[in-house]
PDB file of C-alpha atoms in Angstrom:
ATOM      1  CA  MET A   1       4.724  17.840   6.718  1.00  0.00           C
ATOM      2  CA  ASP A   2       2.496  15.177   8.279  1.00  0.00           C
ATOM      3  CA  LEU A   3       3.396  13.127  11.357  1.00  0.00           C
ATOM      4  CA  SER A   4       4.654  10.151   9.358  1.00  0.00           C
ATOM      5  CA  GLU A   5       7.070  12.367   7.443  1.00  0.00           C
ATOM      6  CA  GLN A   6       8.217  14.077  10.647  1.00  0.00           C
ATOM      7  CA  ILE A   7       8.880  10.698  12.264  1.00  0.00           C
ATOM      8  CA  SER A   8      10.808   9.599   9.172  1.00  0.00           C
ATOM      9  CA  GLN A   9      12.942  12.773   9.280  1.00  0.00           C
ATOM     10  CA  LEU A  10      13.638  12.302  12.989  1.00  0.00           C
ATOM     11  CA  GLU A  11      14.658   8.683  12.425  1.00  0.00           C
ATOM     12  CA  SER A  12      17.081   9.830   9.712  1.00  0.00           C
ATOM     13  CA  ASP A  13      18.519  12.416  12.119  1.00  0.00           C
ATOM     14  CA  LEU A  14      18.900   9.691  14.734  1.00  0.00           C
ATOM     15  CA  GLN A  15      20.917   7.537  12.359  1.00  0.00           C
ATOM     16  CA  GLU A  16      23.091  10.553  11.500  1.00  0.00           C
ATOM     17  CA  ILE A  17      23.744  11.185  15.185  1.00  0.00           C
ATOM     18  CA  LYS A  18      24.714   7.539  15.727  1.00  0.00           C
ATOM     19  CA  CYS A  19      27.180   7.762  12.838  1.00  0.00           C
ATOM     20  CA  LEU A  20      28.723  10.912  14.277  1.00  0.00           C
ATOM     21  CA  LEU A  21      28.993   9.247  17.678  1.00  0.00           C
ATOM     22  CA  GLU A  22      30.904   6.336  16.205  1.00  0.00           C
ATOM     23  CA  LYS A  23      33.382   8.703  14.534  1.00  0.00           C
ATOM     24  CA  SER A  24      33.772  11.108  17.474  1.00  0.00           C
ATOM     25  CA  GLU A  25      36.728  10.715  19.826  1.00  0.00           C
ATOM     26  CA  ARG A  26      36.453  13.688  22.178  1.00  0.00           C
ATOM     27  CA  LYS A  27      34.379  13.202  25.315  1.00  0.00           C
ATOM     28  CA  ARG A  28      32.672  16.596  25.099  1.00  0.00           C
ATOM     29  CA  VAL A  29      31.490  15.947  21.558  1.00  0.00           C
ATOM     30  CA  LYS A  30      30.254  12.479  22.519  1.00  0.00           C
ATOM     31  CA  ASP A  31      28.377  13.855  25.528  1.00  0.00           C
ATOM     32  CA  VAL A  32      26.588  16.495  23.477  1.00  0.00           C
ATOM     33  CA  LEU A  33      25.754  14.033  20.709  1.00  0.00           C
ATOM     34  CA  THR A  34      24.452  11.514  23.262  1.00  0.00           C
ATOM     35  CA  GLN A  35      22.171  14.181  24.758  1.00  0.00           C
ATOM     36  CA  GLU A  36      20.852  15.026  21.299  1.00  0.00           C
ATOM     37  CA  GLN A  37      20.311  11.332  20.563  1.00  0.00           C
ATOM     38  CA  LYS A  38      18.133  10.967  23.679  1.00  0.00           C
ATOM     39  CA  LYS A  39      16.215  14.130  22.781  1.00  0.00           C
ATOM     40  CA  ILE A  40      15.457  12.852  19.275  1.00  0.00           C
ATOM     41  CA  GLU A  41      14.375   9.459  20.645  1.00  0.00           C
ATOM     42  CA  ARG A  42      11.920  11.215  22.972  1.00  0.00           C
ATOM     43  CA  GLU A  43      10.608  13.357  20.116  1.00  0.00           C
ATOM     44  CA  ILE A  44      10.026  10.219  18.016  1.00  0.00           C
ATOM     45  CA  ALA A  45       8.074   8.652  20.894  1.00  0.00           C
ATOM     46  CA  LEU A  46       5.923  11.781  21.250  1.00  0.00           C
ATOM     47  CA  LYS A  47       5.246  11.970  17.511  1.00  0.00           C
ATOM     48  CA  GLN A  48       4.218   8.313  17.520  1.00  0.00           C
ATOM     49  CA  GLN A  49       1.949   9.074  20.461  1.00  0.00           C
ATOM     50  CA  GLN A  50       0.286  11.887  18.483  1.00  0.00           C
ATOM     51  CA  LYS A  51      -0.123   9.572  15.513  1.00  0.00           C
ATOM     52  CA  GLU A  52      -1.715   6.943  17.729  1.00  0.00           C
ATOM     53  CA  SER A  53      -4.146   9.472  19.201  1.00  0.00           C
ATOM     54  CA  HIS A  54      -5.498  10.153  15.707  1.00  0.00           C
ATOM     55  CA  ALA A  55      -5.993   6.428  15.169  1.00  0.00           C
ATOM     56  CA  ASN A  56      -7.812   6.187  18.498  1.00  0.00           C
ATOM     57  CA  LYS A  57     -10.476   8.651  17.357  1.00  0.00           C
ATOM     58  CA  GLU A  58     -12.112   5.935  15.267  1.00  0.00           C
ATOM     59  CA  ALA A  59     -12.016   3.561  18.225  1.00  0.00           C
ATOM     60  CA  GLY A  60     -13.586   6.325  20.329  1.00  0.00           C
ATOM     61  CA  ASP A  61     -16.399   6.774  17.841  1.00  0.00           C
ATOM     62  CA  SER A  62     -17.194   3.053  17.836  1.00  0.00           C
ATOM     63  CA  ASN A  63     -17.043   3.084  21.618  1.00  0.00           C
ATOM     64  CA  LYS A  64     -19.665   5.853  21.742  1.00  0.00           C
ATOM     65  CA  SER A  65     -21.938   3.719  19.596  1.00  0.00           C
ATOM     66  CA  ALA A  66     -21.445   0.751  21.899  1.00  0.00           C
ATOM     67  CA  THR A  67     -22.190   2.883  24.937  1.00  0.00           C
ATOM     68  CA  SER A  68     -25.382   4.277  23.432  1.00  0.00           C
ATOM     69  CA  SER A  69     -26.576   0.767  22.662  1.00  0.00           C
ATOM     70  CA  ALA A  70     -25.929  -0.368  26.233  1.00  0.00           C
ATOM     71  CA  SER A  71     -28.695  -0.555  28.779  1.00  0.00           C
ATOM     72  CA  LYS A  72     -30.158   2.733  29.946  1.00  0.00           C
ATOM     73  CA  GLY A  73     -28.233   2.774  33.232  1.00  0.00           C
ATOM     74  CA  TYR A  74     -25.701   5.555  33.539  1.00  0.00           C
ATOM     75  CA  THR A  75     -22.021   4.863  32.820  1.00  0.00           C
ATOM     76  CA  VAL A  76     -19.257   5.140  35.408  1.00  0.00           C
ATOM     77  CA  LYS A  77     -15.553   5.276  34.650  1.00  0.00           C
ATOM     78  CA  ILE A  78     -13.293   2.498  35.911  1.00  0.00           C
ATOM     79  CA  ASN A  79     -10.238   4.078  37.507  1.00  0.00           C
ATOM     80  CA  ASN A  80      -9.024   1.395  39.870  1.00  0.00           C
ATOM     81  CA  TYR A  81      -7.102  -1.487  38.365  1.00  0.00           C
ATOM     82  CA  GLY A  82      -3.882  -3.418  38.719  1.00  0.00           C
ATOM     83  CA  TRP A  83      -1.540  -4.792  36.110  1.00  0.00           C
ATOM     84  CA  ASP A  84       1.180  -7.373  35.762  1.00  0.00           C
ATOM     85  CA  GLN A  85       3.082  -8.971  32.921  1.00  0.00           C
ATOM     86  CA  SER A  86       4.703 -12.123  31.657  1.00  0.00           C
ATOM     87  CA  ASP A  87       7.056 -12.559  28.721  1.00  0.00           C
ATOM     88  CA  LYS A  88       4.136 -12.696  26.285  1.00  0.00           C
ATOM     89  CA  PHE A  89       1.254 -10.811  27.908  1.00  0.00           C
ATOM     90  CA  VAL A  90       0.409  -7.641  29.805  1.00  0.00           C
ATOM     91  CA  LYS A  91      -2.433  -8.447  32.224  1.00  0.00           C
ATOM     92  CA  ILE A  92      -4.862  -5.818  33.556  1.00  0.00           C
ATOM     93  CA  TYR A  93      -6.989  -6.789  36.563  1.00  0.00           C
ATOM     94  CA  ILE A  94     -10.315  -4.964  37.015  1.00  0.00           C
ATOM     95  CA  THR A  95     -12.248  -5.747  40.197  1.00  0.00           C
ATOM     96  CA  LEU A  96     -16.037  -5.542  39.797  1.00  0.00           C
ATOM     97  CA  LYS A  97     -18.155  -7.276  42.395  1.00  0.00           C
ATOM     98  CA  GLY A  98     -20.688  -9.656  40.854  1.00  0.00           C
ATOM     99  CA  VAL A  99     -19.404  -9.287  37.288  1.00  0.00           C
ATOM    100  CA  HIS A 100     -19.331 -13.080  36.890  1.00  0.00           C
ATOM    101  CA  LYS A 101     -23.089 -13.210  37.475  1.00  0.00           C
ATOM    102  CA  ILE A 102     -24.136 -11.084  34.474  1.00  0.00           C
ATOM    103  CA  PRO A 103     -24.420 -12.502  30.921  1.00  0.00           C
ATOM    104  CA  PRO A 104     -20.966 -12.955  29.300  1.00  0.00           C
ATOM    105  CA  GLU A 105     -22.017 -10.835  26.306  1.00  0.00           C
ATOM    106  CA  ASN A 106     -22.427  -7.868  28.668  1.00  0.00           C
ATOM    107  CA  VAL A 107     -18.654  -7.743  29.085  1.00  0.00           C
ATOM    108  CA  GLU A 108     -17.083  -6.270  25.965  1.00  0.00           C
ATOM    109  CA  ALA A 109     -13.453  -5.477  25.137  1.00  0.00           C
ATOM    110  CA  SER A 110     -12.104  -3.900  21.962  1.00  0.00           C
ATOM    111  CA  PHE A 111      -8.427  -3.490  21.078  1.00  0.00           C
ATOM    112  CA  THR A 112      -6.219  -1.456  18.779  1.00  0.00           C
ATOM    113  CA  GLU A 113      -2.462  -1.775  18.457  1.00  0.00           C
ATOM    114  CA  ARG A 114      -1.927   0.819  21.208  1.00  0.00           C
ATOM    115  CA  SER A 115      -5.174   0.926  23.185  1.00  0.00           C
ATOM    116  CA  PHE A 116      -8.144  -0.979  24.548  1.00  0.00           C
ATOM    117  CA  VAL A 117     -11.664  -0.226  25.779  1.00  0.00           C
ATOM    118  CA  VAL A 118     -13.633  -2.301  28.288  1.00  0.00           C
ATOM    119  CA  LEU A 119     -17.404  -1.909  28.664  1.00  0.00           C
ATOM    120  CA  VAL A 120     -19.374  -3.840  31.277  1.00  0.00           C
ATOM    121  CA  LYS A 121     -23.102  -3.337  30.725  1.00  0.00           C
ATOM    122  CA  ASP A 122     -25.892  -3.445  33.247  1.00  0.00           C
ATOM    123  CA  LEU A 123     -23.990  -4.407  36.385  1.00  0.00           C
ATOM    124  CA  ASP A 124     -26.017  -3.290  39.428  1.00  0.00           C
ATOM    125  CA  GLY A 125     -27.994  -0.913  37.190  1.00  0.00           C
ATOM    126  CA  LYS A 126     -24.875   0.795  35.827  1.00  0.00           C
ATOM    127  CA  ASN A 127     -22.486   0.476  32.915  1.00  0.00           C
ATOM    128  CA  HIS A 128     -18.762   0.420  33.748  1.00  0.00           C
ATOM    129  CA  GLN A 129     -16.231   1.653  31.226  1.00  0.00           C
ATOM    130  CA  MET A 130     -12.453   1.733  31.079  1.00  0.00           C
ATOM    131  CA  THR A 131     -10.336   3.257  28.298  1.00  0.00           C
ATOM    132  CA  ILE A 132      -6.548   2.928  28.158  1.00  0.00           C
ATOM    133  CA  LYS A 133      -4.787   4.770  25.331  1.00  0.00           C
ATOM    134  CA  ASN A 134      -1.158   5.061  24.218  1.00  0.00           C
ATOM    135  CA  LEU A 135       0.053   1.710  25.498  1.00  0.00           C
ATOM    136  CA  LEU A 136       3.804   1.627  25.963  1.00  0.00           C
ATOM    137  CA  SER A 137       4.367  -0.815  23.091  1.00  0.00           C
ATOM    138  CA  PRO A 138       2.240  -2.312  20.305  1.00  0.00           C
ATOM    139  CA  ILE A 139       0.025  -5.297  21.073  1.00  0.00           C
ATOM    140  CA  ASP A 140      -1.315  -8.085  18.879  1.00  0.00           C
ATOM    141  CA  VAL A 141      -4.994  -7.198  18.458  1.00  0.00           C
ATOM    142  CA  GLN A 142      -6.049 -10.658  17.287  1.00  0.00           C
ATOM    143  CA  GLU A 143      -4.344 -12.473  20.159  1.00  0.00           C
ATOM    144  CA  SER A 144      -5.568 -10.091  22.889  1.00  0.00           C
ATOM    145  CA  SER A 145      -8.694 -10.994  24.849  1.00  0.00           C
ATOM    146  CA  ARG A 146     -10.759 -10.623  28.016  1.00  0.00           C
ATOM    147  CA  LYS A 147     -11.677 -13.195  30.633  1.00  0.00           C
ATOM    148  CA  VAL A 148     -14.402 -12.979  33.274  1.00  0.00           C
ATOM    149  CA  LYS A 149     -13.498 -14.411  36.672  1.00  0.00           C
ATOM    150  CA  THR A 150     -15.160 -14.242  40.081  1.00  0.00           C
ATOM    151  CA  ASP A 151     -15.670 -10.519  40.812  1.00  0.00           C
ATOM    152  CA  MET A 152     -13.019  -9.664  38.223  1.00  0.00           C
ATOM    153  CA  VAL A 153     -12.415  -8.915  34.546  1.00  0.00           C
ATOM    154  CA  LEU A 154      -8.971  -9.887  33.254  1.00  0.00           C
ATOM    155  CA  ILE A 155      -7.672  -8.140  30.135  1.00  0.00           C
ATOM    156  CA  MET A 156      -4.933 -10.031  28.301  1.00  0.00           C
ATOM    157  CA  CYS A 157      -2.879  -7.852  25.935  1.00  0.00           C
ATOM    158  CA  LYS A 158      -0.553  -9.970  23.797  1.00  0.00           C
ATOM    159  CA  LYS A 159       2.826  -8.275  23.352  1.00  0.00           C
ATOM    160  CA  LYS A 160       4.057  -7.978  19.803  1.00  0.00           C
ATOM    161  CA  THR A 161       7.605  -8.027  21.142  1.00  0.00           C
ATOM    162  CA  PRO A 162       8.431 -10.156  24.198  1.00  0.00           C
ATOM    163  CA  LYS A 163      10.182  -7.493  26.235  1.00  0.00           C
ATOM    164  CA  LYS A 164       9.565  -6.104  29.715  1.00  0.00           C
ATOM    165  CA  TRP A 165       7.352  -3.018  29.986  1.00  0.00           C
ATOM    166  CA  GLU A 166       8.570  -0.476  32.526  1.00  0.00           C
ATOM    167  CA  CYS A 167       5.082   1.036  32.720  1.00  0.00           C
ATOM    168  CA  LEU A 168       1.670   0.562  31.103  1.00  0.00           C
ATOM    169  CA  THR A 169       1.395   3.658  28.867  1.00  0.00           C
ATOM    170  CA  GLN A 170       3.626   6.076  27.021  1.00  0.00           C
ATOM    171  CA  VAL A 171       2.167   8.931  29.083  1.00  0.00           C
ATOM    172  CA  GLU A 172       3.381   7.290  32.285  1.00  0.00           C
ATOM    173  CA  LYS A 173       6.835   6.921  30.772  1.00  0.00           C
ATOM    174  CA  GLN A 174       6.938  10.573  29.729  1.00  0.00           C
ATOM    175  CA  THR A 175       5.878  11.625  33.225  1.00  0.00           C
ATOM    176  CA  LYS A 176       8.880   9.794  34.622  1.00  0.00           C
ATOM    177  CA  GLU A 177      11.236  11.607  32.311  1.00  0.00           C
ATOM    178  CA  LYS A 178      13.022  14.408  34.133  1.00  0.00           C
ATOM    179  CA  GLU A 179      13.831  16.308  30.977  1.00  0.00           C
ATOM    180  CA  LYS A 180      10.902  17.017  28.693  1.00  0.00           C
ATOM    181  CA  PRO A 181      11.774  17.900  25.084  1.00  0.00           C
ATOM    182  CA  SER A 182      10.575  21.168  23.613  1.00  0.00           C
ATOM    183  CA  TYR A 183       9.805  21.202  19.931  1.00  0.00           C
ATOM    184  CA  ASP A 184       7.803  23.050  17.334  1.00  0.00           C
ATOM    185  CA  GLU A 185       5.231  20.683  15.863  1.00  0.00           C
ATOM    186  CA  ASN A 186       5.364  22.533  12.503  1.00  0.00           C
ATOM    187  CA  ALA A 187       9.135  22.906  12.332  1.00  0.00           C
ATOM    188  CA  ASP A 188      11.463  20.804  10.186  1.00  0.00           C
ATOM    189  CA  PRO A 189      12.843  18.129  12.544  1.00  0.00           C
ATOM    190  CA  SER A 190      16.284  18.461  10.876  1.00  0.00           C
ATOM    191  CA  GLU A 191      16.679  22.079  11.993  1.00  0.00           C
ATOM    192  CA  GLY A 192      17.293  21.170  15.623  1.00  0.00           C
ATOM    193  CA  LEU A 193      20.096  18.783  14.671  1.00  0.00           C
ATOM    194  CA  MET A 194      21.758  21.314  12.388  1.00  0.00           C
ATOM    195  CA  SER A 195      21.560  24.062  15.005  1.00  0.00           C
ATOM    196  CA  MET A 196      23.123  21.810  17.610  1.00  0.00           C
ATOM    197  CA  LEU A 197      26.010  20.852  15.320  1.00  0.00           C
ATOM    198  CA  LYS A 198      26.619  24.479  14.340  1.00  0.00           C
ATOM    199  CA  LYS A 199      26.722  25.478  18.009  1.00  0.00           C
ATOM    200  CA  ILE A 200      29.273  22.771  18.847  1.00  0.00           C
ATOM    201  CA  TYR A 201      31.361  23.769  15.834  1.00  0.00           C
ATOM    202  CA  SER A 202      31.322  27.493  16.589  1.00  0.00           C
ATOM    203  CA  GLU A 203      32.226  26.997  20.247  1.00  0.00           C
ATOM    204  CA  GLY A 204      34.757  24.198  19.765  1.00  0.00           C
ATOM    205  CA  ASP A 205      38.529  24.348  19.419  1.00  0.00           C
ATOM    206  CA  ASP A 206      40.424  23.411  16.251  1.00  0.00           C
ATOM    207  CA  GLU A 207      40.622  19.724  17.149  1.00  0.00           C
ATOM    208  CA  MET A 208      36.890  19.530  17.811  1.00  0.00           C
ATOM    209  CA  LYS A 209      36.151  21.242  14.496  1.00  0.00           C
ATOM    210  CA  ARG A 210      38.396  18.787  12.647  1.00  0.00           C
ATOM    211  CA  THR A 211      36.612  15.864  14.311  1.00  0.00           C
ATOM    212  CA  ILE A 212      33.164  17.151  13.355  1.00  0.00           C
ATOM    213  CA  ASN A 213      34.252  18.009   9.810  1.00  0.00           C
ATOM    214  CA  LYS A 214      35.750  14.552   9.294  1.00  0.00           C
ATOM    215  CA  ALA A 215      32.719  12.680  10.648  1.00  0.00           C
ATOM    216  CA  TRP A 216      30.235  14.855   8.775  1.00  0.00           C
ATOM    217  CA  THR A 217      32.095  14.622   5.456  1.00  0.00           C
ATOM    218  CA  GLU A 218      32.437  10.853   5.631  1.00  0.00           C
ATOM    219  CA  SER A 219      28.771  10.359   6.512  1.00  0.00           C
ATOM    220  CA  GLN A 220      27.610  12.656   3.693  1.00  0.00           C
ATOM    221  CA  GLU A 221      29.877  10.920   1.162  1.00  0.00           C
ATOM    222  CA  LYS A 222      28.520   7.500   2.106  1.00  0.00           C
ATOM    223  CA  LYS A 223      24.958   8.867   2.043  1.00  0.00           C
ATOM    224  CA  ALA A 224      25.557  10.287  -1.453  1.00  0.00           C
ATOM    225  CA  ARG A 225      26.694   6.864  -2.630  1.00  0.00           C
ATOM    226  CA  GLY A 226      23.386   5.460  -1.441  1.00  0.00           C
ATOM    227  CA  GLU A 227      24.925   3.179   1.176  1.00  0.00           C
ATOM    228  CA  ASP A 228      23.007   2.141   4.281  1.00  0.00           C
ATOM    229  CA  MET A 229      23.881   4.393   7.194  1.00  0.00           C
ATOM    230  CA  MET A 230      23.744   1.410   9.498  1.00  0.00           C
ATOM    231  CA  ASP A 231      26.902   0.006   7.861  1.00  0.00           C
ATOM    232  CA  PHE A 232      29.063   2.531   9.716  1.00  0.00           C
TER     233      PHE A 232
END
C-alpha cells in the first residue's frame, strides 16, 4: 500500500470516527474517540510529510545541478533567518551583507508546493544556500517570489489558503506536539481504529456497548447505501 492509499484509508477512518462521535452520548466514549481522532490527524500529517519528502528529491537533484554550475567558491549553508506573515504571504528574511551589490541573476529561488531553495552565488567569494522543506501548508508556486533589498533577500511564499501559520514547517509543529504517534508504516491504517473500538467494547459496560453497536451499525448501513459520510 503506497502513501497515497494509506492517506486515503486514514481519511476514511477519520470520517468514521467523526460519525461515531456525533452518535456517542457517554463522556468516556467521546473522550476516547476524540483522542483517536487527534492521533489519526497527526498520522495523516506525517504521511503527507513523507509524501512531500519524495517530491522534494527531484527539487534536490535540480538544486545540485544549480550548485555545480555556480561559481567555484565554496557553498555555505544559511541558518539564520527570520519570518513573518500576512493574510496572503509568508515572508522569510535572509540577511546577507552586500547582497544588493551582486548581479540580480546571482540570486536564485526555486519553489515547490511545500518547499523552497535559495542560492546566492559569488557573494564575497562564496555561495550561500538555504533549503526549507515540509512547509506547514501548501504555497502557490507561481505567485511566490524573491526580492533583493539592501543587505537582505526577501522570500515571498504565497499562501494557497489565507490562514495563520503557527510555525514555518511541519517538523516544527511536530516538535511542539507533546504526544507523538507511533505507527507501523507497512500496517493497514484501519487496524488501529478497529483495535481501539474493540478495546472500548470489551472493557465497557452494557450501556457503552449498546451505544457503540448503535453508532457502528447506523454508519455501516449508510456506508452500504453509498451515502456521503459527511451527511451525518
